[in-house]
Amino acid sequence: MTLRTTNPVVRAFVSLKLTIAFLAALMVLVMACTLAQVKLGTWPAVEIYMRAWFVWWDVPGTEWRIPVFPGGALVGLVLLVNLFLAQLVRLELAWKKVGLWISHAGLILLVLGEFVTGAFQVESQLAVEEGQTVNFVESPRELELAVIDVTDAAMDDVYSVPAARLERGGSIPIPGTPVAIQVRRFFRNSDLAPRGPADPPSPVTAGVGTGVAVRERPPVSRDDQTNQAAAYVEPVAGGRSYGTWLVSNGLGAPQSFTHEGRTYQLQLRSRREYLPFAVTLKHFRHDVYPGTQIPKNFSSLVTIANPSRGEQRDVLIYMNQPLRYEGKAFYQASFGKGDTLSILQVVENPGWLIPYVSCVLVAIGLIVHFAITLRRSSRRRQADSEA
Amino acid sequence: MNLKRAVPWIAFGLALAGAAVSLIPSAKPRGFDVEAFGHLPVLEGGRVKPLDTIARNALLMIRGKQSVSSEGRSIGPDEWLLDVMFRPEVADRQELFVIDDPEVLGLLGIQQSRNRYYSFATLAPRIDEIQRQYVAAEPVDAKVRSHFQSAVVNLFERMFLYHRLKNTVQLEGTPGLAAEIAARAGPGAPQRHEMLAQLAHFKPLLPVTPTGDAWRSVGEALAGTTTVEPGLEQWARLGLAYQAQDAASFNRSVADLGATAALGRPDAVAQSGHEWLFNAAQPFYSGMVIYVLALLAVFVSWAWRPVLLQRLAFGLLVAGTVVHTLGLASRILIQGRPPVTNLYSSAVFVGWAAVLLGVVLERMYRRGFATAVAAASGFASLIVAHHLSVDGDTMEMMRAVLDSNFWLATHVVTITIGYSGTFLAGALAIGWVVRRHLARRADPAASKAIVAMTYGIICFALFFSFVGTVLGGIWADQSWGRFWGWDPKENGALLIVLWNAIILHSRWAGYARERGIMAMAIFGNVITSFSWFGVNMLGVGLHSYGFMDKAFWALSAFVASQLVLMVFALLPARFWSARRAEAPAPDKGGSEGASQPV
């Protein structure tokens, strides 16, 4: 059944001109995104060009931002609507069009899958040394201020404040404790150096930070660079200040203060998400080709211990062979500390299966369609040569 | 009539015979069995290969060519390697190091002249200065090095490779391996063994265990042994014989070394034998020559005896394809990998797929046109491959994440076929443009056939580039959990898919007619070359001088040429040579393009 319409809005949305214009716009965006990666690094470029509704231009010297080009999300949406409507309105439901129907359905699925990924995919890392057991994953880009009540030797109470909240400043009450954190200053990126005699006086009054000079640095975004954030924070509890502390992901050991018999640790660190299971690294392997330093294989033999399922088993994670467990996939990503530290990339994406299905659909659809076309054209050529 | 039928077969047979000539064993230069020497298996770069490969790659890296003149004659790589290892005083005087950079020449106090090759003896007095500049330039990230820094790093690395080759079997300036063996327990021996082990460019001695892959350098084999293994002693005799230029004794030592290897590692001997054959046959070079001949035959056919010469050209094209295929198949067998593993092999494969498609098209349309385009594409891609091969071993080992034959065979091969298709469509369109502007007689049927071919190939290219791109996403999902990461290489592949989709939709909607489709197909070349090479150059850094290297200029020139061709494609009919027949009906050419969406 084919719908015919005279509604001009619908007609505009189903037109092939729109398809071609927006495919071209997508090419421009992809090109711009690729070139921008040279300076910005992958993720910021993708945020600006692909995951945005519009590409914005900051008018120099003003506060104005003008949308100059549709962003990837908008282009994707328009193409999706265009394809969907065109399918219903323009493309007849006939056997000779079956290939196009299948491949277009696959394409719709592919674009939807990219929206699902954009909305729901969470990437984090799990770094574990041989013999160590870890029950959390860390965000590679986001930081948190952890306030940890370590009074009970058997169990820690962890409260975490996202770095974005620290950046807004002000007083942050820590729920479930009498403590509130006053943020005096936040640096998105900084240099830490031992204080010299020429350095200006530091606002820090407690902890290792008293001997450290903090210099602000412009934030970086390239994939191979990390920000060393820092903050001056002042814990206040029961109307009493415990001094101003320097926290930074560049400082090693956590610092602590004690209020009414309870000891609290302060640490600025990668944002953690705790897992309902624990991962122990039994052995990490780094094989090279004989007589060279060229890596041949990396693999991590880990034990998964999940008390809620009563499960304890060994798993070998290696290149192109991830572990999929509890909705997360664990990939061998990196290593360090003389091949005793293994870093696993952890990805949670509910839509991970969609591209597989869509690829199969599009491929089958194109084969069917081109086969039909080829048969018709060879028949035509045969008829020509016979005539 | 019979002659016409036989012509393609005769051409085919002659071309294959010509290609096989290189396999006939050559005369022993000055009585030395250099070929047997080239067969010997050694370990380098993580795999077992014949010494011939080591010699060829090293000479190619240092000199950019596979031969060098020495003592008044031209010598091949194997003889050169022998000179380097056992007669360094001769090798030092060979004009070996190609230096093009005027600043580096200035550093050496040499004025740039027509001579681009310099012997080690010429460079030796300035070696401290070269090293000083190298130490200064080397820590700079390769992406941001200046032209001079890149050139000086490159020169020093080549000189160091030369130095390592000299010190692989025996230390330079010592009496030789035989004396080294005799003094193996003497004073200073452990230090010398350590040096030999560190400097060795390749490992010539078999693993101790018959199945292990721990091949050993001379230094490693000498260290801590009291008994002398046969391999060491045979290398010592070989060295002495070559130093003394005693051909008979040399040939005996080579034969003994071959026997030792055949006894200990027959698998390695067979493997390196295959590779030696592949090196000697130079199938891609022969293929290149045959493609040029096919192309010439088509050109001549346009002026003289069209039917006969077109058949001849087709015979040559098929012969070229066979040689090309054999070369590709040997690489697959030697490496134990699917055909595309690096940029070099992708160029070989792109050409191969394009030629194969061209053969099919020629069988379908029989106009000689597809032969010309296929031969030109095959030739061009092999030239590109040749220029990509000077970085060293083209069969390097695959890094861990790429070490997956399944994904190399599926994703990489499909995407490369996609490149191939897009390029072939572009090449057909270029052929169409050239024909339009040069042919004196208009031939609407031929023109229509070319458009139909181009359309078919674009469909083919869309299919393969789409499937290849998505398979790449699936590989990425399998190996780091990110189906699509907007990584430059992925984006490049996506651009090809989008562009082919745009062409097809424009045609189906009737927005682009014959000229438009052809111009768009040519632009496909620009997109594909960006995705294939341009993206790799991005990593080299837009803000560096290094970016302005030869490959970048070559790519820019290619893009510019394609843009010019697009303008020619878009010129209306009154500019064509063959306008008379088609001028009255400007819409006629587009009548096919204007057909309803199919």
Short mmCIF file of N, CA, C and O in Angstrom, two decimals, chain B residues 487-566:
data_model
loop_
_atom_site.label_atom_id
_atom_site.label_comp_id
_atom_site.label_asym_id
_atom_site.label_seq_id
_atom_site.Cartn_x
_atom_site.Cartn_y
_atom_site.Cartn_z
N ASP B 487 36.68 8.17 14.50
CA ASP B 487 38.13 8.21 14.29
C ASP B 487 38.38 8.57 12.83
O ASP B 487 37.56 8.24 11.96
N PRO B 488 39.45 9.31 12.52
CA PRO B 488 39.64 9.81 11.15
C PRO B 488 39.52 8.73 10.07
O PRO B 488 38.93 8.98 9.02
N LYS B 489 40.06 7.55 10.33
CA LYS B 489 40.01 6.52 9.29
C LYS B 489 38.56 6.06 9.07
O LYS B 489 38.13 5.85 7.94
N GLU B 490 37.83 5.94 10.16
CA GLU B 490 36.41 5.57 10.04
C GLU B 490 35.66 6.65 9.28
O GLU B 490 34.84 6.36 8.40
N ASN B 491 35.94 7.90 9.63
CA ASN B 491 35.27 9.00 8.95
C ASN B 491 35.55 8.98 7.46
O ASN B 491 34.66 9.23 6.65
N GLY B 492 36.81 8.69 7.11
CA GLY B 492 37.17 8.64 5.70
C GLY B 492 36.34 7.60 4.97
O GLY B 492 35.81 7.83 3.89
N ALA B 493 36.20 6.42 5.59
CA ALA B 493 35.42 5.35 4.97
C ALA B 493 33.96 5.79 4.85
O ALA B 493 33.31 5.56 3.82
N LEU B 494 33.46 6.46 5.89
CA LEU B 494 32.06 6.92 5.85
C LEU B 494 31.86 7.92 4.72
O LEU B 494 30.82 7.89 4.04
N LEU B 495 32.87 8.78 4.50
CA LEU B 495 32.75 9.76 3.41
C LEU B 495 32.56 9.06 2.07
O LEU B 495 31.74 9.49 1.25
N ILE B 496 33.29 7.97 1.86
CA ILE B 496 33.15 7.24 0.59
C ILE B 496 31.74 6.69 0.45
O ILE B 496 31.10 6.81 -0.60
N VAL B 497 31.24 6.11 1.54
CA VAL B 497 29.89 5.54 1.51
C VAL B 497 28.88 6.65 1.18
O VAL B 497 28.03 6.50 0.29
N LEU B 498 29.00 7.77 1.89
CA LEU B 498 28.04 8.86 1.70
C LEU B 498 28.10 9.37 0.27
O LEU B 498 27.07 9.62 -0.37
N TRP B 499 29.34 9.53 -0.23
CA TRP B 499 29.48 10.10 -1.58
C TRP B 499 28.86 9.17 -2.62
O TRP B 499 28.12 9.60 -3.49
N ASN B 500 29.15 7.88 -2.52
CA ASN B 500 28.55 6.95 -3.48
C ASN B 500 27.03 6.95 -3.36
O ASN B 500 26.32 6.88 -4.36
N ALA B 501 26.53 7.06 -2.12
CA ALA B 501 25.08 7.10 -1.94
C ALA B 501 24.51 8.36 -2.60
O ALA B 501 23.46 8.31 -3.25
N ILE B 502 25.22 9.48 -2.45
CA ILE B 502 24.74 10.73 -3.06
C ILE B 502 24.69 10.57 -4.58
O ILE B 502 23.71 10.95 -5.22
N ILE B 503 25.74 10.00 -5.15
CA ILE B 503 25.75 9.83 -6.62
C ILE B 503 24.54 9.01 -7.05
O ILE B 503 23.80 9.39 -7.96
N LEU B 504 24.34 7.89 -6.39
CA LEU B 504 23.25 7.01 -6.82
C LEU B 504 21.89 7.67 -6.65
O LEU B 504 21.03 7.60 -7.53
N HIS B 505 21.70 8.37 -5.53
CA HIS B 505 20.40 9.01 -5.32
C HIS B 505 20.19 10.16 -6.30
O HIS B 505 19.07 10.38 -6.76
N SER B 506 21.27 10.88 -6.63
CA SER B 506 21.12 11.97 -7.61
C SER B 506 20.71 11.40 -8.96
O SER B 506 19.91 11.99 -9.68
N ARG B 507 21.26 10.24 -9.27
CA ARG B 507 20.93 9.64 -10.55
C ARG B 507 19.48 9.15 -10.54
O ARG B 507 18.72 9.40 -11.49
N TRP B 508 19.11 8.48 -9.46
CA TRP B 508 17.75 7.95 -9.40
C TRP B 508 16.71 9.07 -9.44
O TRP B 508 15.64 8.93 -10.00
N ALA B 509 17.05 10.20 -8.81
CA ALA B 509 16.09 11.30 -8.78
C ALA B 509 16.14 12.11 -10.08
O ALA B 509 15.30 12.96 -10.30
N GLY B 510 17.16 11.85 -10.90
CA GLY B 510 17.27 12.59 -12.15
C GLY B 510 17.89 13.97 -11.98
O GLY B 510 17.84 14.79 -12.88
N TYR B 511 18.50 14.25 -10.81
CA TYR B 511 19.12 15.57 -10.63
C TYR B 511 20.43 15.67 -11.39
O TYR B 511 20.83 16.73 -11.82
N ALA B 512 21.13 14.55 -11.48
CA ALA B 512 22.40 14.57 -12.21
C ALA B 512 22.24 13.69 -13.44
O ALA B 512 21.75 12.58 -13.35
N ARG B 513 22.64 14.24 -14.60
CA ARG B 513 22.59 13.48 -15.84
C ARG B 513 23.97 12.93 -16.10
O ARG B 513 24.84 12.95 -15.24
N GLU B 514 24.19 12.56 -17.34
CA GLU B 514 25.44 11.91 -17.70
C GLU B 514 26.66 12.69 -17.21
O GLU B 514 27.50 12.17 -16.49
N ARG B 515 26.72 13.98 -17.57
CA ARG B 515 27.90 14.77 -17.22
C ARG B 515 28.05 14.87 -15.71
O ARG B 515 29.15 14.75 -15.16
N GLY B 516 26.91 15.12 -15.05
CA GLY B 516 26.95 15.28 -13.60
C GLY B 516 27.46 14.01 -12.92
O GLY B 516 28.33 14.05 -12.05
N ILE B 517 26.92 12.87 -13.35
CA ILE B 517 27.33 11.60 -12.74
C ILE B 517 28.83 11.39 -12.94
O ILE B 517 29.54 10.97 -12.02
N MET B 518 29.30 11.71 -14.15
CA MET B 518 30.71 11.49 -14.44
C MET B 518 31.59 12.39 -13.58
O MET B 518 32.60 11.96 -13.03
N ALA B 519 31.18 13.67 -13.46
CA ALA B 519 31.97 14.59 -12.63
C ALA B 519 31.96 14.10 -11.18
O ALA B 519 32.99 14.12 -10.49
N MET B 520 30.81 13.62 -10.73
CA MET B 520 30.73 13.14 -9.34
C MET B 520 31.59 11.89 -9.15
O MET B 520 32.22 11.72 -8.11
N ALA B 521 31.59 11.04 -10.18
CA ALA B 521 32.43 9.84 -10.07
C ALA B 521 33.90 10.22 -9.96
O ALA B 521 34.66 9.60 -9.21
N ILE B 522 34.30 11.27 -10.69
CA ILE B 522 35.70 11.70 -10.59
C ILE B 522 35.98 12.25 -9.19
O ILE B 522 37.03 11.99 -8.60
N PHE B 523 35.00 12.97 -8.64
CA PHE B 523 35.20 13.48 -7.28
C PHE B 523 35.34 12.32 -6.28
O PHE B 523 36.00 12.47 -5.25
N GLY B 524 34.74 11.19 -6.62
CA GLY B 524 34.93 9.99 -5.79
C GLY B 524 36.41 9.67 -5.62
O GLY B 524 36.83 9.21 -4.56
N ASN B 525 37.21 9.92 -6.66
CA ASN B 525 38.67 9.71 -6.55
C ASN B 525 39.26 10.59 -5.46
O ASN B 525 40.14 10.16 -4.72
N VAL B 526 38.79 11.83 -5.40
CA VAL B 526 39.32 12.77 -4.40
C VAL B 526 38.98 12.26 -3.00
O VAL B 526 39.83 12.19 -2.12
N ILE B 527 37.70 11.89 -2.84
CA ILE B 527 37.26 11.41 -1.52
C ILE B 527 38.05 10.17 -1.12
O ILE B 527 38.52 10.04 0.01
N THR B 528 38.20 9.24 -2.07
CA THR B 528 38.87 7.99 -1.73
C THR B 528 40.34 8.23 -1.42
O THR B 528 40.88 7.64 -0.48
N SER B 529 40.98 9.10 -2.19
CA SER B 529 42.40 9.33 -1.90
C SER B 529 42.56 10.01 -0.56
O SER B 529 43.52 9.73 0.17
N PHE B 530 41.60 10.86 -0.19
CA PHE B 530 41.68 11.48 1.14
C PHE B 530 41.55 10.41 2.22
O PHE B 530 42.31 10.37 3.18
N SER B 531 40.57 9.53 2.00
CA SER B 531 40.32 8.53 3.03
C SER B 531 41.45 7.52 3.12
O SER B 531 41.75 7.00 4.19
N TRP B 532 42.09 7.27 2.01
CA TRP B 532 43.15 6.25 1.95
C TRP B 532 44.48 6.79 2.47
O TRP B 532 45.13 6.19 3.32
N PHE B 533 44.87 7.97 1.96
CA PHE B 533 46.17 8.52 2.32
C PHE B 533 46.08 9.78 3.16
O PHE B 533 46.84 9.97 4.10
N GLY B 534 45.14 10.67 2.77
CA GLY B 534 45.08 11.99 3.41
C GLY B 534 44.91 11.87 4.91
O GLY B 534 45.57 12.56 5.69
N VAL B 535 44.04 10.94 5.32
CA VAL B 535 43.78 10.76 6.74
C VAL B 535 45.05 10.38 7.49
O VAL B 535 45.29 10.85 8.59
N ASN B 536 45.89 9.54 6.86
CA ASN B 536 47.14 9.16 7.51
C ASN B 536 48.06 10.36 7.68
O ASN B 536 48.83 10.43 8.61
N MET B 537 47.95 11.31 6.74
CA MET B 537 48.82 12.49 6.84
C MET B 537 48.35 13.43 7.93
O MET B 537 49.14 14.18 8.48
N LEU B 538 47.05 13.41 8.25
CA LEU B 538 46.55 14.27 9.32
C LEU B 538 47.34 14.02 10.59
O LEU B 538 47.70 14.94 11.30
N GLY B 539 47.60 12.73 10.86
CA GLY B 539 48.35 12.38 12.05
C GLY B 539 49.72 13.02 12.03
O GLY B 539 50.30 13.29 13.07
N VAL B 540 50.22 13.29 10.84
CA VAL B 540 51.54 13.89 10.72
C VAL B 540 51.49 15.36 11.14
O VAL B 540 52.50 16.00 11.33
N GLY B 541 50.29 15.88 11.32
CA GLY B 541 50.19 17.22 11.90
C GLY B 541 50.10 18.31 10.86
O GLY B 541 50.98 18.47 10.03
N LEU B 542 49.00 19.06 10.91
CA LEU B 542 48.81 20.13 9.94
C LEU B 542 49.80 21.25 10.15
O LEU B 542 50.14 21.97 9.23
N HIS B 543 50.27 21.41 11.38
CA HIS B 543 51.08 22.57 11.70
C HIS B 543 52.56 22.25 11.67
O HIS B 543 53.34 22.85 12.36
N SER B 544 52.96 21.24 10.90
CA SER B 544 54.38 20.90 10.89
C SER B 544 54.93 20.99 9.47
O SER B 544 54.20 20.84 8.50
N TYR B 545 56.22 21.18 9.39
CA TYR B 545 56.86 21.19 8.08
C TYR B 545 56.85 19.79 7.50
O TYR B 545 56.83 19.60 6.30
N GLY B 546 56.93 18.80 8.40
CA GLY B 546 56.96 17.40 7.96
C GLY B 546 55.75 17.07 7.11
O GLY B 546 55.79 16.21 6.25
N PHE B 547 54.66 17.80 7.38
CA PHE B 547 53.43 17.55 6.63
C PHE B 547 53.62 17.86 5.16
O PHE B 547 52.99 17.29 4.30
N MET B 548 54.49 18.82 4.89
CA MET B 548 54.72 19.24 3.50
C MET B 548 55.70 18.29 2.82
O MET B 548 56.62 18.72 2.16
N ASP B 549 55.57 17.03 3.05
CA ASP B 549 56.53 16.15 2.42
C ASP B 549 56.02 15.70 1.05
O ASP B 549 54.98 16.13 0.59
N LYS B 550 56.80 14.82 0.46
CA LYS B 550 56.51 14.45 -0.92
C LYS B 550 55.12 13.86 -1.10
O LYS B 550 54.40 14.20 -2.03
N ALA B 551 54.74 13.00 -0.16
CA ALA B 551 53.45 12.33 -0.31
C ALA B 551 52.34 13.36 -0.30
O ALA B 551 51.35 13.24 -1.04
N PHE B 552 52.49 14.40 0.53
CA PHE B 552 51.45 15.41 0.59
C PHE B 552 51.33 16.15 -0.74
O PHE B 552 50.24 16.39 -1.24
N TRP B 553 52.48 16.48 -1.31
CA TRP B 553 52.44 17.17 -2.61
C TRP B 553 51.85 16.28 -3.68
O TRP B 553 51.07 16.73 -4.52
N ALA B 554 52.23 14.99 -3.62
CA ALA B 554 51.68 14.07 -4.62
C ALA B 554 50.16 14.02 -4.50
O ALA B 554 49.44 14.09 -5.51
N LEU B 555 49.69 13.96 -3.26
CA LEU B 555 48.24 13.89 -3.06
C LEU B 555 47.56 15.17 -3.53
O LEU B 555 46.52 15.14 -4.20
N SER B 556 48.18 16.32 -3.20
CA SER B 556 47.59 17.60 -3.62
C SER B 556 47.52 17.68 -5.13
O SER B 556 46.51 18.12 -5.70
N ALA B 557 48.61 17.25 -5.78
CA ALA B 557 48.62 17.31 -7.24
C ALA B 557 47.54 16.41 -7.81
O ALA B 557 46.84 16.78 -8.75
N PHE B 558 47.37 15.24 -7.20
CA PHE B 558 46.33 14.32 -7.66
C PHE B 558 44.96 14.97 -7.54
O PHE B 558 44.15 14.97 -8.47
N VAL B 559 44.69 15.55 -6.36
CA VAL B 559 43.38 16.18 -6.13
C VAL B 559 43.16 17.30 -7.14
O VAL B 559 42.08 17.40 -7.76
N ALA B 560 44.19 18.12 -7.34
CA ALA B 560 44.05 19.22 -8.30
C ALA B 560 43.73 18.68 -9.69
O ALA B 560 42.84 19.19 -10.39
N SER B 561 44.43 17.61 -10.09
CA SER B 561 44.18 17.06 -11.42
C SER B 561 42.75 16.56 -11.54
O SER B 561 42.09 16.73 -12.57
N GLN B 562 42.24 15.98 -10.47
CA GLN B 562 40.87 15.46 -10.52
C GLN B 562 39.87 16.61 -10.64
O GLN B 562 38.87 16.51 -11.34
N LEU B 563 40.17 17.72 -9.94
CA LEU B 563 39.25 18.86 -10.01
C LEU B 563 39.22 19.42 -11.44
O LEU B 563 38.16 19.74 -11.96
N VAL B 564 40.40 19.48 -12.06
CA VAL B 564 40.46 19.95 -13.44
C VAL B 564 39.64 19.03 -14.34
O VAL B 564 38.84 19.48 -15.17
N LEU B 565 39.81 17.73 -14.15
CA LEU B 565 39.06 16.78 -14.96
C LEU B 565 37.56 16.93 -14.76
O LEU B 565 36.76 16.76 -15.68
N MET B 566 37.17 17.27 -13.51
CA MET B 566 35.75 17.47 -13.25
C MET B 566 35.21 18.63 -14.07
O MET B 566 34.10 18.59 -14.60
#
